[in-house]
Short mmCIF file of C-alpha atoms in Angstrom, two decimals:
data_model
loop_
_atom_site.label_atom_id
_atom_site.label_comp_id
_atom_site.label_asym_id
_atom_site.label_seq_id
_atom_site.Cartn_x
_atom_site.Cartn_y
_atom_site.Cartn_z
CA ASP Z 1482 105.51 165.63 19.88
CA GLY Z 1483 102.95 165.79 17.24
CA GLY Z 1484 99.64 166.57 18.18
CA ILE Z 1485 96.82 168.97 17.19
CA THR Z 1486 96.26 172.44 19.06
CA GLN Z 1487 92.62 174.21 19.55
CA SER Z 1488 92.58 177.24 21.19
CA PRO Z 1489 90.61 178.76 23.01
CA LYS Z 1490 89.53 176.66 25.35
CA TYR Z 1491 87.04 178.78 26.10
CA LEU Z 1492 85.56 181.75 24.26
CA PHE Z 1493 82.72 184.26 25.14
CA ARG Z 1494 81.28 186.50 22.03
CA LYS Z 1495 78.24 188.99 22.06
CA GLU Z 1496 75.10 188.32 19.54
CA GLY Z 1497 76.05 189.38 16.08
CA GLN Z 1498 79.93 189.19 16.51
CA ASN Z 1499 81.85 186.86 13.92
CA VAL Z 1500 84.09 184.74 15.78
CA THR Z 1501 87.51 182.47 14.73
CA LEU Z 1502 88.64 178.91 16.44
CA SER Z 1503 91.81 177.84 15.67
CA CYS Z 1504 92.73 174.71 14.87
CA GLU Z 1505 96.77 174.02 14.18
CA GLN Z 1506 98.08 170.13 13.82
CA ASN Z 1507 101.97 168.98 13.33
CA LEU Z 1508 101.28 165.75 12.02
CA ASN Z 1509 101.37 166.42 8.33
CA HIS Z 1510 97.54 164.79 8.03
CA ASP Z 1511 95.72 165.89 5.18
CA ALA Z 1512 92.17 165.56 6.18
CA MET Z 1513 90.96 168.35 8.65
CA TYR Z 1514 87.61 168.22 9.89
CA TRP Z 1515 85.27 170.73 12.40
CA TYR Z 1516 82.49 168.85 14.20
CA ARG Z 1517 79.68 170.97 16.80
CA GLN Z 1518 78.65 168.87 19.92
CA ASP Z 1519 75.39 170.26 21.82
CA PRO Z 1520 74.39 168.66 25.09
CA GLY Z 1521 73.23 165.16 25.05
CA GLN Z 1522 73.94 165.04 21.29
CA GLY Z 1523 76.34 163.30 19.13
CA LEU Z 1524 79.25 164.99 17.50
CA ARG Z 1525 77.80 166.72 13.86
CA LEU Z 1526 80.24 167.45 10.99
CA ILE Z 1527 80.26 171.13 10.07
CA TYR Z 1528 83.23 170.97 7.26
CA TYR Z 1529 85.75 169.25 6.24
CA SER Z 1530 89.07 169.41 4.11
CA GLN Z 1531 90.97 166.53 2.35
CA ILE Z 1532 93.93 168.72 1.27
CA VAL Z 1533 95.08 172.57 1.36
CA ASN Z 1534 92.89 174.90 -0.50
CA ASP Z 1535 90.02 172.80 -0.64
CA PHE Z 1536 87.26 171.99 1.65
CA GLN Z 1537 83.44 170.59 1.71
CA LYS Z 1538 80.27 171.26 3.83
CA GLY Z 1539 79.57 168.76 6.47
CA ASP Z 1540 75.82 168.07 7.62
CA ILE Z 1541 75.80 171.67 9.56
CA ALA Z 1542 77.55 174.05 7.69
CA GLU Z 1543 75.15 177.03 7.44
CA GLY Z 1544 76.35 179.94 9.36
CA TYR Z 1545 79.67 178.52 9.29
CA SER Z 1546 82.97 179.31 7.39
CA VAL Z 1547 86.63 177.75 7.30
CA SER Z 1548 90.05 178.27 5.11
CA ARG Z 1549 92.74 175.86 4.31
CA GLU Z 1550 95.48 177.74 3.32
CA LYS Z 1551 98.05 175.96 4.94
CA LYS Z 1552 98.56 172.07 5.58
CA GLU Z 1553 98.58 172.74 9.29
CA SER Z 1554 95.79 175.23 9.99
CA PHE Z 1555 91.87 174.93 9.32
CA PRO Z 1556 90.11 177.94 11.20
CA LEU Z 1557 86.55 178.10 11.57
CA THR Z 1558 84.48 180.78 11.55
CA VAL Z 1559 81.00 180.87 13.43
CA THR Z 1560 79.40 183.88 11.70
CA SER Z 1561 76.45 186.06 12.81
CA ALA Z 1562 74.04 184.20 10.49
CA GLN Z 1563 74.82 181.12 12.56
CA LYS Z 1564 71.24 181.02 14.66
CA ASN Z 1565 72.41 179.17 18.03
CA PRO Z 1566 76.31 179.32 17.80
CA THR Z 1567 76.89 178.32 21.47
CA ALA Z 1568 78.07 174.86 21.46
CA PHE Z 1569 81.09 172.99 22.08
CA TYR Z 1570 83.32 172.85 18.73
CA LEU Z 1571 85.72 170.07 17.95
CA CYS Z 1572 88.73 170.11 15.35
CA ALA Z 1573 89.88 166.67 14.40
CA SER Z 1574 93.16 165.62 11.76
CA VAL Z 1575 93.00 162.63 10.02
CA GLY Z 1576 96.21 160.71 8.19
CA GLY Z 1577 98.45 157.68 8.27
CA ARG Z 1578 98.27 154.27 7.29
CA MET Z 1579 95.07 154.11 5.27
CA ASN Z 1580 94.07 157.65 6.06
CA THR Z 1581 92.38 155.86 9.55
CA GLU Z 1582 94.41 157.50 11.76
CA ALA Z 1583 92.66 159.84 14.03
CA PHE Z 1584 93.76 162.92 16.54
CA PHE Z 1585 91.46 165.56 18.28
CA GLY Z 1586 91.96 168.43 19.68
CA GLN Z 1587 90.98 169.83 22.89
CA GLY Z 1588 87.84 171.47 22.11
CA THR Z 1589 86.30 174.89 22.23
CA ARG Z 1590 83.47 175.89 24.53
CA LEU Z 1591 81.65 178.95 22.21
CA THR Z 1592 78.88 180.97 24.53
CA VAL Z 1593 77.73 183.64 22.82
CA VAL Z 1594 75.16 185.91 25.00
CA LYS U 118 68.41 155.84 11.77
CA ASN U 119 71.69 156.51 12.60
CA GLU U 120 74.50 155.07 10.98
CA VAL U 121 76.49 154.30 14.00
CA GLU U 122 74.44 152.88 17.15
CA GLN U 123 75.79 152.88 20.56
CA SER U 124 74.17 151.04 23.62
CA PRO U 125 73.34 151.61 26.46
CA GLN U 126 73.13 155.29 26.36
CA ASN U 127 73.64 155.62 30.13
CA LEU U 128 75.60 152.97 32.56
CA THR U 129 76.07 153.24 36.14
CA ALA U 130 78.11 150.50 37.76
CA GLN U 131 79.79 149.82 41.27
CA GLU U 132 83.43 149.86 41.08
CA GLY U 133 85.46 146.74 40.07
CA GLU U 134 82.44 145.54 37.73
CA PHE U 135 83.07 144.19 34.04
CA ILE U 136 82.01 146.94 31.92
CA THR U 137 80.46 146.26 28.18
CA ILE U 138 79.70 149.10 25.60
CA ASN U 139 78.54 148.28 22.50
CA CYS U 140 78.54 150.06 19.06
CA SER U 141 76.72 148.48 16.04
CA TYR U 142 76.91 150.04 12.27
CA SER U 143 75.10 149.89 8.97
CA VAL U 144 77.33 150.97 6.55
CA GLY U 145 81.02 149.87 5.31
CA ILE U 146 83.94 151.15 7.04
CA SER U 147 87.75 150.75 6.59
CA ALA U 148 88.20 151.42 10.66
CA LEU U 149 86.31 152.11 13.66
CA HIS U 150 87.72 154.22 17.00
CA TRP U 151 86.92 154.15 20.30
CA LEU U 152 86.98 157.41 21.80
CA GLN U 153 86.65 158.86 25.58
CA GLN U 154 85.71 162.04 25.95
CA HIS U 155 86.22 163.55 29.99
CA PRO U 156 83.73 166.31 31.37
CA GLY U 157 86.16 169.23 30.37
CA GLY U 158 85.20 167.61 26.87
CA GLY U 159 88.81 166.79 25.04
CA ILE U 160 88.62 163.40 23.41
CA VAL U 161 91.47 160.81 23.47
CA SER U 162 91.19 157.78 20.87
CA LEU U 163 91.71 154.73 23.07
CA PHE U 164 91.96 152.19 20.02
CA MET U 165 91.38 152.12 16.49
CA LEU U 166 90.53 148.56 15.15
CA SER U 167 89.84 147.24 11.65
CA SER U 168 89.55 143.40 12.83
CA GLY U 169 89.77 141.43 15.70
CA LYS U 170 90.67 142.55 19.04
CA LYS U 171 93.30 145.22 20.94
CA LYS U 172 93.94 145.16 24.48
CA HIS U 173 95.74 148.12 26.23
CA GLY U 174 95.56 147.84 29.88
CA ARG U 175 92.03 147.34 31.47
CA LEU U 176 90.21 147.64 28.11
CA ILE U 177 89.57 145.43 25.33
CA ALA U 178 88.39 146.44 21.74
CA THR U 179 87.00 143.83 19.47
CA ILE U 180 85.33 144.50 16.18
CA ASN U 181 83.38 141.78 14.33
CA ILE U 182 83.50 143.19 10.69
CA GLN U 183 80.86 140.56 9.09
CA GLU U 184 78.45 141.34 12.02
CA LYS U 185 78.98 144.99 11.74
CA HIS U 186 79.41 145.41 15.64
CA SER U 187 81.96 146.42 18.01
CA SER U 188 82.63 146.02 21.87
CA LEU U 189 84.54 148.27 24.10
CA HIS U 190 85.64 146.12 27.90
CA ILE U 191 86.35 147.84 31.11
CA THR U 192 87.77 145.02 33.70
CA ALA U 193 87.81 146.15 37.23
CA SER U 194 86.59 149.45 36.52
CA HIS U 195 87.50 152.63 38.66
CA PRO U 196 85.57 155.75 39.20
CA ARG U 197 88.13 157.67 37.09
CA ASP U 198 87.04 155.58 34.03
CA SER U 199 83.72 158.08 34.69
CA ALA U 200 83.73 159.47 31.15
CA VAL U 201 81.44 159.26 28.05
CA TYR U 202 82.41 156.57 25.80
CA ILE U 203 82.10 157.22 21.77
CA CYS U 204 82.15 155.15 18.92
CA ALA U 205 83.37 156.66 16.09
CA VAL U 206 83.88 154.80 12.25
CA PHE U 207 85.52 155.87 8.84
CA LYS U 208 82.93 155.02 6.58
CA VAL U 209 84.26 153.95 3.16
CA ASN U 210 83.62 156.42 0.30
CA PHE U 211 85.87 156.09 -2.94
CA GLY U 212 88.88 157.57 -1.00
CA ASN U 213 86.72 160.29 0.57
CA GLU U 214 86.16 158.82 4.15
CA LYS U 215 84.57 160.32 6.60
CA LEU U 216 84.44 160.00 10.23
CA THR U 217 80.70 159.52 11.26
CA PHE U 218 80.03 159.30 15.59
CA GLY U 219 77.72 157.52 17.69
CA THR U 220 75.90 159.81 20.34
CA GLY U 221 78.48 158.12 23.07
CA THR U 222 77.51 156.00 26.45
CA ARG U 223 77.60 158.15 29.34
CA LEU U 224 79.76 155.74 31.99
CA THR U 225 79.52 156.40 35.77
CA ILE U 226 81.17 154.29 38.03
CA ILE U 227 80.43 154.46 41.87
CA PRO U 228 82.78 153.76 44.38
#
């Protein structure tokens, strides 16, 4: 079955360390997205990629980096420059007819201590 | 002002009640998703709409493109329906469509 997989589900890191969140899809979707969700708030766009080897900053890209070397994979690195990294991170992929079919990962809850 | 507004923000109802959650948007869209997020955080797409109405089990979703409004209805609500329901739209942006989310409606169904 096609789908999108995020790992790990829970992640703990010490302050000042970089950490990379994984997102893989086997849906043959061109577009992939990373969002951040804070308690009581909506999902905010960090980075997105419409095609391999290309990506754009979203609304809250500072302190994050991404790569898109393969169509299936869109890893997100939370760098030490991100001032408040503890949050829920969600990956999504978009494709299908008219590019309106959206699938979502299960999310990664990152806690920085 | 958010481009996607949902109401109500929180909704508590008794089991069996008919539930309506509303979504209004202010931008041109190519499609709208209704999503369900359970306490663990994972999100599932319930419906994708570009016009009209869709039904799946006890869930019904409608969209009025002219009024820029969509509703999600739950008939015969059950405690397992308790979740956050999120409206998300694909903004038309000349081939660079992005998903934009509402802030969600937290639904609690009391037995």
